[in-house]
Short mmCIF file of C-alpha atoms in Angstrom, two decimals:
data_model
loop_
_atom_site.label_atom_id
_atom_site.label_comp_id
_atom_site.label_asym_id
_atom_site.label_seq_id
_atom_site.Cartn_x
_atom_site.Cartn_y
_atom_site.Cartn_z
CA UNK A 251 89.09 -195.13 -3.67
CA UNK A 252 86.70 -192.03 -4.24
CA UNK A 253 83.84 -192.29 -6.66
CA UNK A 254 84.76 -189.97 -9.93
CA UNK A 255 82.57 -186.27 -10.11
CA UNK A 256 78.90 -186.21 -12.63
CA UNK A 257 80.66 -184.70 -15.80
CA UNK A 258 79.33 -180.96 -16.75
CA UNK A 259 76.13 -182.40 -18.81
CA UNK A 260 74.60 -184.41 -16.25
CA UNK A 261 74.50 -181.86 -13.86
CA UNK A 262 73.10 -179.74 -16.85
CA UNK A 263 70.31 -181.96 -17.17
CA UNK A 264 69.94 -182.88 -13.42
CA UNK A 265 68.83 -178.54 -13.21
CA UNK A 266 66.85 -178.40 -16.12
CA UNK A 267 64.50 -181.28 -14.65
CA UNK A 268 64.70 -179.53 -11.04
CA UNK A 269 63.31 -176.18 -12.70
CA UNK A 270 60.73 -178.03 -14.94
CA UNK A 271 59.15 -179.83 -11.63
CA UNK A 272 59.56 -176.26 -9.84
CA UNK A 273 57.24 -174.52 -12.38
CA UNK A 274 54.78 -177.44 -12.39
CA UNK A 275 54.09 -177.28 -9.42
CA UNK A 276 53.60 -173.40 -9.20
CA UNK A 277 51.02 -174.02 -12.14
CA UNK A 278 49.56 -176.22 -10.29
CA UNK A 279 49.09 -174.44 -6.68
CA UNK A 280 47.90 -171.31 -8.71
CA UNK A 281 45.25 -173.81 -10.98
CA UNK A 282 43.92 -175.41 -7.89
CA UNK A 283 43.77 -171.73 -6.17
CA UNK A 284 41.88 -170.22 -9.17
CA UNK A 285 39.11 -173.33 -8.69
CA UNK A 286 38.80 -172.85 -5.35
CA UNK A 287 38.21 -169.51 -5.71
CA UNK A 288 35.79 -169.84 -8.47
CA UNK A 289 34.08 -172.41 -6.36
CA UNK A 290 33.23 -170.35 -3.26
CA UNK A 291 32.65 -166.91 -4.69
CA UNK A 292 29.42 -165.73 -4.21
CA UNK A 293 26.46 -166.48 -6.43
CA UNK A 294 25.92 -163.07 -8.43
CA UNK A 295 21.77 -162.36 -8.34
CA UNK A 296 20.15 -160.97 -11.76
CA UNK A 297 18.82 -157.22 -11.04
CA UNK A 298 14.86 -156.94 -12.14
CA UNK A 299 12.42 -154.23 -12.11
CA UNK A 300 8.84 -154.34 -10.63
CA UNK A 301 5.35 -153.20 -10.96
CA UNK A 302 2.12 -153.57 -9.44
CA UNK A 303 -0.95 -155.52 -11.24
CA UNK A 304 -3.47 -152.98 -11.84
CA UNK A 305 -6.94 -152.57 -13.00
CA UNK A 306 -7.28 -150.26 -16.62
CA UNK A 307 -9.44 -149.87 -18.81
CA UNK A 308 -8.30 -151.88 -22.32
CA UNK A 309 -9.00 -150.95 -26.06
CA UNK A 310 -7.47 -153.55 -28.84
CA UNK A 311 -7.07 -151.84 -32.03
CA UNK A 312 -5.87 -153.35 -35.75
CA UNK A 313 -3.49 -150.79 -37.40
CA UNK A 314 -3.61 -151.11 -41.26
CA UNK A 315 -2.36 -148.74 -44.16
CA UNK A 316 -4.78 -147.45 -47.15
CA UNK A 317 -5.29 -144.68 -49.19
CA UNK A 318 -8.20 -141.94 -49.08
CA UNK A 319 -10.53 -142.26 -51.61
CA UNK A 320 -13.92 -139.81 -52.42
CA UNK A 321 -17.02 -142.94 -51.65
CA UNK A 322 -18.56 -141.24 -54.72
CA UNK A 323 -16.45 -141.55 -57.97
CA UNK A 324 -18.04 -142.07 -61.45
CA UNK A 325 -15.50 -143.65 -64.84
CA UNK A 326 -16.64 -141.45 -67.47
CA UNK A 327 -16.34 -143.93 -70.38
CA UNK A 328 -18.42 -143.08 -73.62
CA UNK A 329 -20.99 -145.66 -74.77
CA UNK A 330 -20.38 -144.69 -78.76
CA UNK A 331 -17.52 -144.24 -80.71
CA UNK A 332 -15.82 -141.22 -82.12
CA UNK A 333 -13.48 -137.70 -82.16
CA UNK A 334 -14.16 -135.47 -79.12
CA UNK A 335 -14.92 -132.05 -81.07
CA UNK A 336 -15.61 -130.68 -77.39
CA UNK A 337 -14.04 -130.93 -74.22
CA UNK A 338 -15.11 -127.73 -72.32
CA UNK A 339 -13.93 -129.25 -68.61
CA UNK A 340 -10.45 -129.12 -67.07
CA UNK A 341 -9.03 -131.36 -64.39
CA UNK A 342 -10.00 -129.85 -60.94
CA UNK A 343 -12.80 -128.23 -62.03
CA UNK A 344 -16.65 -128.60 -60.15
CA UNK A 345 -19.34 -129.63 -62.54
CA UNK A 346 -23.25 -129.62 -61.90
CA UNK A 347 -25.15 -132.54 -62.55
CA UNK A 348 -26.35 -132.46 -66.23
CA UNK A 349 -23.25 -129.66 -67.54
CA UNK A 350 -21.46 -130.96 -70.68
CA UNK A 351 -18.56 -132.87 -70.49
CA UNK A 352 -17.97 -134.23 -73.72
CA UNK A 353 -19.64 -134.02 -77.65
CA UNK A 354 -18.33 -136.66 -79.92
CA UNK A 355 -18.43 -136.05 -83.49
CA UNK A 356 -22.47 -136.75 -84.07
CA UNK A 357 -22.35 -136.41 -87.95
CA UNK A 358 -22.40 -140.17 -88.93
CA UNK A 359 -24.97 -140.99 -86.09
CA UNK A 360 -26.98 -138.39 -87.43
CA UNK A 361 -26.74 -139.81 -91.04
CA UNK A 362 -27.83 -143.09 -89.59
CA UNK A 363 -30.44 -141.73 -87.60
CA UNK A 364 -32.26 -139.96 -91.15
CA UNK A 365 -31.61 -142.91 -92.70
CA UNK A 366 -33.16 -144.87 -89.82
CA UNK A 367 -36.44 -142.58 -90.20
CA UNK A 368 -37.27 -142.69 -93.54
CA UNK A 369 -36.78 -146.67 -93.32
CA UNK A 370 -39.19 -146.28 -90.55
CA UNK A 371 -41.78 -143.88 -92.59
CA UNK A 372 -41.70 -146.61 -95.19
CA UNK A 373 -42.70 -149.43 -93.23
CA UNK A 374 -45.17 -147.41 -91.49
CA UNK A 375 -46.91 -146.71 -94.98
CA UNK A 376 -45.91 -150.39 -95.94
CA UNK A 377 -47.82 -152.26 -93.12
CA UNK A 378 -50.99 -149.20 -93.72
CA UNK A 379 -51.40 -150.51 -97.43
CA UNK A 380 -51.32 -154.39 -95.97
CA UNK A 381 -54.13 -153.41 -93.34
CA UNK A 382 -55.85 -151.56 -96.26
CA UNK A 383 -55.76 -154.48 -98.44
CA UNK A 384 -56.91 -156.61 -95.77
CA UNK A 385 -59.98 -154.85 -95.04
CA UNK A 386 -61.12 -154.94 -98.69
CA UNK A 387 -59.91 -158.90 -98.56
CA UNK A 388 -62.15 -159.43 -95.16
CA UNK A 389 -64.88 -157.51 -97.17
CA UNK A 390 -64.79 -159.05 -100.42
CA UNK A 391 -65.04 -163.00 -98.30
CA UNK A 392 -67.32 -161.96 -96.27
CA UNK A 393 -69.54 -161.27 -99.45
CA UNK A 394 -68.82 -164.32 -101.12
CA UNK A 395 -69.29 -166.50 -98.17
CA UNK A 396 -72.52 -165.37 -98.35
CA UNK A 397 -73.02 -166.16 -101.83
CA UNK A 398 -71.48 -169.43 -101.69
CA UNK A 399 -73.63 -170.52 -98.79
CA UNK A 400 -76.91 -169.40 -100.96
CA UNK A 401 -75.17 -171.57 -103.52
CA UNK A 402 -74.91 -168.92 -106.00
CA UNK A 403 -71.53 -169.16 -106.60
CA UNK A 404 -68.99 -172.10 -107.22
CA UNK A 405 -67.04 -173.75 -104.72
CA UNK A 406 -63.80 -172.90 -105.98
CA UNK A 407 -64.38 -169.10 -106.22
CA UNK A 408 -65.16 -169.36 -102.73
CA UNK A 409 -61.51 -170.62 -102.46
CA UNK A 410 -60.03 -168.22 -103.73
CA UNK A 411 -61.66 -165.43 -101.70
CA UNK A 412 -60.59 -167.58 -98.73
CA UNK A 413 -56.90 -167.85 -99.91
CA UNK A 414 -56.70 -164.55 -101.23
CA UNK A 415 -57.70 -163.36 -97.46
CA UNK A 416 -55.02 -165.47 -95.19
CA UNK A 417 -52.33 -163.92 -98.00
CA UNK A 418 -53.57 -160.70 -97.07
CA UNK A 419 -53.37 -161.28 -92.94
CA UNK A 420 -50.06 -162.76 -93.55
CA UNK A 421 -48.96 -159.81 -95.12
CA UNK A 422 -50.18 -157.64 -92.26
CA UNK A 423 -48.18 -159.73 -89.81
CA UNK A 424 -44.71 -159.17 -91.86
CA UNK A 425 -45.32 -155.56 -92.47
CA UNK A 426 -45.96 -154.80 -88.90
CA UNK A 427 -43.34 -156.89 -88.17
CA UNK A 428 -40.96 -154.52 -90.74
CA UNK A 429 -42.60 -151.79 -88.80
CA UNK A 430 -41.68 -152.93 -85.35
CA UNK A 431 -38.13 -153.73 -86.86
CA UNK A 432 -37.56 -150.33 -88.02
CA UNK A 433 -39.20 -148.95 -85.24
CA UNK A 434 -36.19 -150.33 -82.87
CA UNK A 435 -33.85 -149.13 -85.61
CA UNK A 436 -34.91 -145.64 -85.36
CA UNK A 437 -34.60 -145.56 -81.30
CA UNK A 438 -31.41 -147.59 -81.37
CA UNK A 439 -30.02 -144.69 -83.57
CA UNK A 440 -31.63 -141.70 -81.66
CA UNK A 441 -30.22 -143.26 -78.23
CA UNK A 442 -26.85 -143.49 -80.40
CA UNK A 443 -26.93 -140.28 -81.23
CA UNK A 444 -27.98 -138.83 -77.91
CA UNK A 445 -24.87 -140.63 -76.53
CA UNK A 446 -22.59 -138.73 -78.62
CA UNK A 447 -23.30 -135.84 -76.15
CA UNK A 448 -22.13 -137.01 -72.79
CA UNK A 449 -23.40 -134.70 -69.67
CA UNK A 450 -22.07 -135.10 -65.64
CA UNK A 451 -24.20 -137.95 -63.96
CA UNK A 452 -23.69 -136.14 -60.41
CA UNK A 453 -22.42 -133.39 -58.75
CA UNK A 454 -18.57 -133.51 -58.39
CA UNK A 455 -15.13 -132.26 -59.54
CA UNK A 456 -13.03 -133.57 -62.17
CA UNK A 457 -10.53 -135.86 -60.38
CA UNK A 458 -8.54 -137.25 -63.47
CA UNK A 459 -9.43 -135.96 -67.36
CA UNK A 460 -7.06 -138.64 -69.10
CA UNK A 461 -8.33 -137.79 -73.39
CA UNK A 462 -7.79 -134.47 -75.41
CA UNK A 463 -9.81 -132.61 -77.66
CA UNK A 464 -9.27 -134.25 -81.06
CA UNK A 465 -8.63 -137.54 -79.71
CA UNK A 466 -10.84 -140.77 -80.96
CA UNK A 467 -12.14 -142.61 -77.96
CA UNK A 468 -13.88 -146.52 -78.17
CA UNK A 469 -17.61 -146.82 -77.09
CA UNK A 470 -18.01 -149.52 -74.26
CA UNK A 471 -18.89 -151.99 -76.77
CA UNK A 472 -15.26 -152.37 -77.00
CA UNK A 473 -14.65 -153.86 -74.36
CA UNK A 474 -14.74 -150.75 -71.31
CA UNK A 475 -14.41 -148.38 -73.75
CA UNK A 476 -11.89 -145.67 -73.34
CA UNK A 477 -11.75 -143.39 -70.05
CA UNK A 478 -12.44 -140.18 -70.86
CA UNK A 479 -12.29 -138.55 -67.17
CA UNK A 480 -13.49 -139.63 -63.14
CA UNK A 481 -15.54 -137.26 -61.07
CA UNK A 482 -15.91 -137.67 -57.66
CA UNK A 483 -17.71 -136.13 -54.84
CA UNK A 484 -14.91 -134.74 -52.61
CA UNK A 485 -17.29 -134.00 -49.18
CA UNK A 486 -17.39 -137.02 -48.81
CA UNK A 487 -14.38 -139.01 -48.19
CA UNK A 488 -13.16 -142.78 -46.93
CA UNK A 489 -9.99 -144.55 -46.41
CA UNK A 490 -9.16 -147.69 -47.91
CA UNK A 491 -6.98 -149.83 -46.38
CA UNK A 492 -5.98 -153.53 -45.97
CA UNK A 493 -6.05 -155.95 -43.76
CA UNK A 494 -4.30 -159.54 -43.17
CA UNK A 495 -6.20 -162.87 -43.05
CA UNK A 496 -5.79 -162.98 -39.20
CA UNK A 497 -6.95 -159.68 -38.09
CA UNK A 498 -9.89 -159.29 -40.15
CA UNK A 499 -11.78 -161.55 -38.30
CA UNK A 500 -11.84 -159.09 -35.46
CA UNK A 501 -13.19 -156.35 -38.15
CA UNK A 502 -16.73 -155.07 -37.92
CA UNK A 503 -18.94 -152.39 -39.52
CA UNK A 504 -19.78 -149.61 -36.76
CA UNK A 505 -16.22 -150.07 -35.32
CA UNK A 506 -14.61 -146.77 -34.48
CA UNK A 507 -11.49 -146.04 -36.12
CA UNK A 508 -8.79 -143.07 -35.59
CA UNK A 509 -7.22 -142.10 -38.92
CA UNK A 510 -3.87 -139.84 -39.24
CA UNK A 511 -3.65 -138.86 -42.78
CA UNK A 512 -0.01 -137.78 -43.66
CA UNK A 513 -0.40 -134.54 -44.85
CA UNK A 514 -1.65 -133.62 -41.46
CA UNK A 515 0.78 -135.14 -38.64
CA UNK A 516 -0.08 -133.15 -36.21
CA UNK A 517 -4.17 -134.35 -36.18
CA UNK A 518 -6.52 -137.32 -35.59
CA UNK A 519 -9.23 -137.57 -37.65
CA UNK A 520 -12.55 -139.74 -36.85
CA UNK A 521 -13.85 -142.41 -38.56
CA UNK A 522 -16.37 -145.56 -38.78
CA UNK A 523 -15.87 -149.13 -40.43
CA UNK A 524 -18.14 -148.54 -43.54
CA UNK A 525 -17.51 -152.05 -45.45
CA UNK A 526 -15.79 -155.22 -44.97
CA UNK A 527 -14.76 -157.55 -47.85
CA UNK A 528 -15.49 -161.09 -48.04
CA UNK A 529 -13.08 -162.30 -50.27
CA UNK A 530 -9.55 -161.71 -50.47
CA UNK A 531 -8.07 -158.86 -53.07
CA UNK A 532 -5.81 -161.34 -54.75
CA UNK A 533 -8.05 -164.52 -54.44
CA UNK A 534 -8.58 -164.56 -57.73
CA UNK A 535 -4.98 -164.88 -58.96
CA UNK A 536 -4.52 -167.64 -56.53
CA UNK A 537 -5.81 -170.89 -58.70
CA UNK A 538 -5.47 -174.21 -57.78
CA UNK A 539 -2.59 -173.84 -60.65
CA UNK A 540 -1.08 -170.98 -59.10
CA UNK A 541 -1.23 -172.36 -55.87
CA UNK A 542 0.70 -175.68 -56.52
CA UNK A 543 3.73 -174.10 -58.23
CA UNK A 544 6.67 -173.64 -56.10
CA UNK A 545 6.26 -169.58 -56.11
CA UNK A 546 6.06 -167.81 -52.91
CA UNK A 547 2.35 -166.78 -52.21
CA UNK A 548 1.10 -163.37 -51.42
CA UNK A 549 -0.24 -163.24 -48.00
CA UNK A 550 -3.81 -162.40 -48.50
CA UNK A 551 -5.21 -159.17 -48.01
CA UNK A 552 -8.70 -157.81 -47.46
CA UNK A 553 -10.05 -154.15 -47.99
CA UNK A 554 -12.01 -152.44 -45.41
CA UNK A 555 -13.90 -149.32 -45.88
CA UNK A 556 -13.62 -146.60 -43.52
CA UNK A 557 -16.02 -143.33 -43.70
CA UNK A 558 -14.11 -140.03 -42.45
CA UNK A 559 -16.34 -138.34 -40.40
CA UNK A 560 -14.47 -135.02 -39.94
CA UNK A 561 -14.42 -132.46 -42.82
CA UNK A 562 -11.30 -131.60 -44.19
CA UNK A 563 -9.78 -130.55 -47.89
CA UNK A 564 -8.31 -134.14 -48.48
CA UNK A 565 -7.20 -135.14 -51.64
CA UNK A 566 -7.60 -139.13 -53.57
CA UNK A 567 -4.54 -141.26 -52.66
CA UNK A 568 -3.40 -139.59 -49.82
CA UNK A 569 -1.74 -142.12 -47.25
CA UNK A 570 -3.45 -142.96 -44.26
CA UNK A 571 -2.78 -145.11 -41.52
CA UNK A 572 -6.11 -146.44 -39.96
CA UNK A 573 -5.89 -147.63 -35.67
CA UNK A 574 -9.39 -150.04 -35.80
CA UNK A 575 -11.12 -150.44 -32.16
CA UNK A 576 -11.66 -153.72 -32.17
CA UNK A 577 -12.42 -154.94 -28.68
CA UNK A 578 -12.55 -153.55 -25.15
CA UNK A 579 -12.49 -153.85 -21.21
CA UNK A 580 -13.59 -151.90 -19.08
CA UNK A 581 -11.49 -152.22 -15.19
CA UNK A 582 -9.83 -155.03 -16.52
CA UNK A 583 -7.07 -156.67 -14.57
CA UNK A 584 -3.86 -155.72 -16.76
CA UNK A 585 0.71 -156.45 -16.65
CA UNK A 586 2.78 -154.38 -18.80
CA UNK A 587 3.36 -156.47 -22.22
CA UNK A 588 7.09 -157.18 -21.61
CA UNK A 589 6.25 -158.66 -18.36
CA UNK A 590 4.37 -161.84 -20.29
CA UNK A 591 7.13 -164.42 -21.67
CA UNK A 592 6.45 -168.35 -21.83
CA UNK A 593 7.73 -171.33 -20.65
CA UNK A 594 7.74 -175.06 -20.39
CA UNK A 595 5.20 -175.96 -17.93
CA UNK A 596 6.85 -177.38 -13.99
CA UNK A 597 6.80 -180.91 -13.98
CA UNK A 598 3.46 -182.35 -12.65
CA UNK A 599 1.91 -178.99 -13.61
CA UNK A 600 -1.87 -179.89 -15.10
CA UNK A 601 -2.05 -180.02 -18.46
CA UNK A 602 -3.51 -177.24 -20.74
CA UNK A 603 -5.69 -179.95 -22.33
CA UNK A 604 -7.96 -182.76 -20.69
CA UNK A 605 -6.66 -186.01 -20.53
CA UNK A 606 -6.26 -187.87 -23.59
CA UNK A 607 -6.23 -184.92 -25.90
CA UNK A 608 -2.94 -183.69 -25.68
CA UNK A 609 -0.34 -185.39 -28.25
CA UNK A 610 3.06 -184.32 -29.23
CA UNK A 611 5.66 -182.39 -27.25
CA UNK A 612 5.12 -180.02 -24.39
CA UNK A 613 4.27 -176.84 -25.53
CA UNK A 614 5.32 -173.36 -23.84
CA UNK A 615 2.65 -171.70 -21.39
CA UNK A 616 2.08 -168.07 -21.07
CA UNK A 617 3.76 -167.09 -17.66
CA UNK A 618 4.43 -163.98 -15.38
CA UNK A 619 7.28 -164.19 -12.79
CA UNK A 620 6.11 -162.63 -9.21
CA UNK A 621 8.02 -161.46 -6.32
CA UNK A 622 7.96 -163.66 -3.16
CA UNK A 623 10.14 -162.55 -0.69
CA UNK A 624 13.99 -162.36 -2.15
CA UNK A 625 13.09 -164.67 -5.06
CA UNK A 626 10.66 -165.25 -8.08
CA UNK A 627 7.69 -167.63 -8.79
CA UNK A 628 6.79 -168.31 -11.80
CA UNK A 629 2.70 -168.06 -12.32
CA UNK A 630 1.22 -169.22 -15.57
CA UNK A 631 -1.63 -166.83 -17.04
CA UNK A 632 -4.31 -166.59 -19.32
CA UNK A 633 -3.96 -163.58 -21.24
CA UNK A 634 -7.19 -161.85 -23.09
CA UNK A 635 -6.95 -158.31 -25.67
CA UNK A 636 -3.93 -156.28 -25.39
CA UNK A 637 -3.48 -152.71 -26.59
CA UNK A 638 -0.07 -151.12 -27.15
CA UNK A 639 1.00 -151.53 -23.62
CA UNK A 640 -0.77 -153.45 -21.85
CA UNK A 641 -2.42 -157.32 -21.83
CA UNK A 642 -5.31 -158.38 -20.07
CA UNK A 643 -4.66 -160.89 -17.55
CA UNK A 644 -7.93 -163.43 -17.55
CA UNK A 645 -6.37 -166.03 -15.26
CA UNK A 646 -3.14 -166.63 -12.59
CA UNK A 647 -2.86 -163.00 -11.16
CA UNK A 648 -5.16 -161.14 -8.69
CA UNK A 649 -4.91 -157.00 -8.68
CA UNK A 650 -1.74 -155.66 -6.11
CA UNK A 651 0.55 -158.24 -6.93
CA UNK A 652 4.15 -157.24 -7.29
CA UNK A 653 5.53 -158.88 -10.86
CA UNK A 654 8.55 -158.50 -12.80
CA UNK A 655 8.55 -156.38 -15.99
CA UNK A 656 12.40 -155.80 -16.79
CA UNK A 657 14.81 -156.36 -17.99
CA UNK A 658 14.36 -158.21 -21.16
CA UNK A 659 16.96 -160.47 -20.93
CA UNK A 660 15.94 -161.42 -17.38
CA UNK A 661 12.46 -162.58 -18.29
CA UNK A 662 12.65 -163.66 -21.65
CA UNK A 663 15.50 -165.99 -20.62
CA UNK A 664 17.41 -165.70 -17.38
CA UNK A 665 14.77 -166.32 -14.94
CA UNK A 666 13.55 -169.88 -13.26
CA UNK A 667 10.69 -170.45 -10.42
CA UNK A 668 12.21 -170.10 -7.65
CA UNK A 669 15.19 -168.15 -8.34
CA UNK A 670 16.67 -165.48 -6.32
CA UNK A 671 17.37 -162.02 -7.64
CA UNK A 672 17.98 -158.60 -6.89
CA UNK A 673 15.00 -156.20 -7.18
CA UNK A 674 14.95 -152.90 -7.22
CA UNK A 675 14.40 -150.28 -4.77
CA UNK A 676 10.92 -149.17 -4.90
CA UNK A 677 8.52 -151.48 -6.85
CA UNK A 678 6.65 -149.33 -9.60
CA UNK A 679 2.87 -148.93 -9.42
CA UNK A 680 3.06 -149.57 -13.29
CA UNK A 681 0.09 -146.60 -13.82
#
């Protein structure tokens, strides 16, 4: 008796489980033929540039923005109150020491000023009666005194000459003191009246004229008074510019500084560090008030001075940008700035303190990566001043040494001591 045929959908199934183990196991010759490929394919070596260490000389500058300014500028601000009834100056113009700027309106200083010296003529002839007087009141006791001691007249007499004459020197005293009273009076309003005429202090050219003719201006009693005008002595120029807290440390009068003022691209001009501040421009507004309120704080800023030492037609406020020589080395031992990077320091590397006062996590070194042979070491360094291009090397490297300095990527991240890597044709001389 023969066993009956699989119906139609069991050999249906039967193939679809076939085909499914089929494909599985394609997927998985191919998988464990992508690994093993992976696996053994060659290790693919980061390309680097190279330069020799040379010897330079270094200059470190401080680059810091300002504004020209004339070192001689004078606020004309009147010292009396009144109407300008002359204003015989323009803005640009060149004045002389001692040429008219301005004439307030000197009628009611004038009135004051009469006034002031007949008050003056009368306590003059006020305190000239009281000296008369006490003259004949000296006289007139010295005569009784004499009388008195010969006992010729009373006692009481005698009294009254002796009264009558301390009255009299009393009235001396307050008359000259009227005197000397009016006396200041009578300068006070001369000076006042003087003032209404206001003359240049220097030599210079009206930089700014800010009032008109006509206008009433405040006398610096009120507070600064109004400004009238500014003259300044354009020969003799200086750039202002500012500085932050961390580079100003490194600024000195005498340094030498190379100025390009906008206006003229296409020149250097020559200057010297005139002045260095000693507080902050904005320290004031930073109070212990100011300070503890949850506002950003401006980063503080000090001015330095900078006399221009060429001669040219500049104007007040042109921009300026100031490069400060700071420090320099002469045949120092230098690597191209992009060739410095840091890293952790190699286990059992010394430490960059003594014993006992380091604390807290390892902190990155400053290291150069040098060829040796197909590969890289990587050589810690002290670095010293640096100019645009170039940092001195203090410690680690020794002049002739062949040391990375690209790409980027490669030495800011990619490389390890030790590592091999691809380097390229001819290593640079880096000069």
């Amino acid at each position: 008796m023969t066993a009956a045929p699989p119906s139609t959908a069991k050999l249906r199934k039967r193939r679809r489980r076939n085909r499914r183990i089929i494909v599985l196991s394609v997927l998985a010759v191919l998988a464990i033929a992508g690994w093993y490929k992976y696996a053994h394919k060659p290790e693919e070596l980061i390309s680097v540039e190279t330069a020799k260490v040379t010897r330079r000389d270094l200059t470190e500058t401080v680059l810091a923005n300002g504004r020209i300014q004339p070192i001689l500028q004078v606020m004309i601000n009147p010292e009396v109150a009144g109407e300008i009834i002359e204003l015989p100056v323009k803005e640009g113009q060149s004045v002389k020491k001692g040429d008219l700027l301005v004439q307030i309106r000197p009628d009611n200083y004038l009135a004051v000023k009469n006034s002031a010296e007949a008050s003056h003529l009368s306590a003059i002839a006020g305190r000239d009666q009281a000296q008369e007087e006490l003259g004949k009141a000296e006289a007139d006791f010295k005569r009784n005194a004499e009388l008195f001691k010969s006992k010729l007249i009373a006692e009481n007499v005698y009294t009254d000459f002796k009264t009558a004459l301390a009255v009299a020197r009393l009235h001396v005293q307050s008359a000259e003191h009227l005197a000397n009273q009016a006396r200041f009076a009578l300068d006070q309003a001369n000076a006042d009246l003087t003032k209404t005429t206001i003359v240049a202090p220097v030599d210079g050219t009206v930089i700014r004229l800010k009032s008109q003719l006509g206008e009433r201006v405040l006398g610096t009693s009120f507070n600064m008074g109004t400004e009238i005008m500014t003259i300044a002595q354009l020969d003799e120029m200086e750039a202002r510019v500012d500085i932050g807290e961390m580079d100003i440390v490194l600024i000195k009068e005498g340094q030498n500084v190379r100025l390009e003022v906008d206006p003229f691209k296409d020149r250097k001009f020559k200057g010297t560090v005139s002045a260095v501040a000693n507080a902050s421009k904005n320290s004031s507004s930073q109070s212990p008030a100011s300070t503890s309120s949850s506002q950003p704080q401006e980063a503080p800023k000090f001015e330095v001075r900078i006399r221009v030492l060429d001669k040219e037609t500049f104007r007040p406020g042109m921009s300026v940008t100031a490069e400060i020589e700071t420090r320099s080395r002469q045949n120092a031992i230098t690597v191209p700035i992009q060739s410095v990077t840091t890293r952790l320091p190699k286990p059992g590397a010394p430490p960059a303190k003594p014993e006992g006062k380091s604390s807290g996590p390892v902190k990155p070194i400053e290291v150069v990566f040098a060829r040796e042979g197909d590969h890289v070491k990587m050589v810690p360094v002290k670095t010293g001043i640096s100019d645009s291009d170039y940092f001195e090397i203090t410690e680690g490297l020794s002049e002739g040494q062949e040391i990375v300095t690209g790409g980027y990527k490669a030495i800011s991240k990619d490389l390890e001591d030790g590592k091999k890597v691809k380097f390229g044709a001819d290593a640079k001389t880096g000069k």
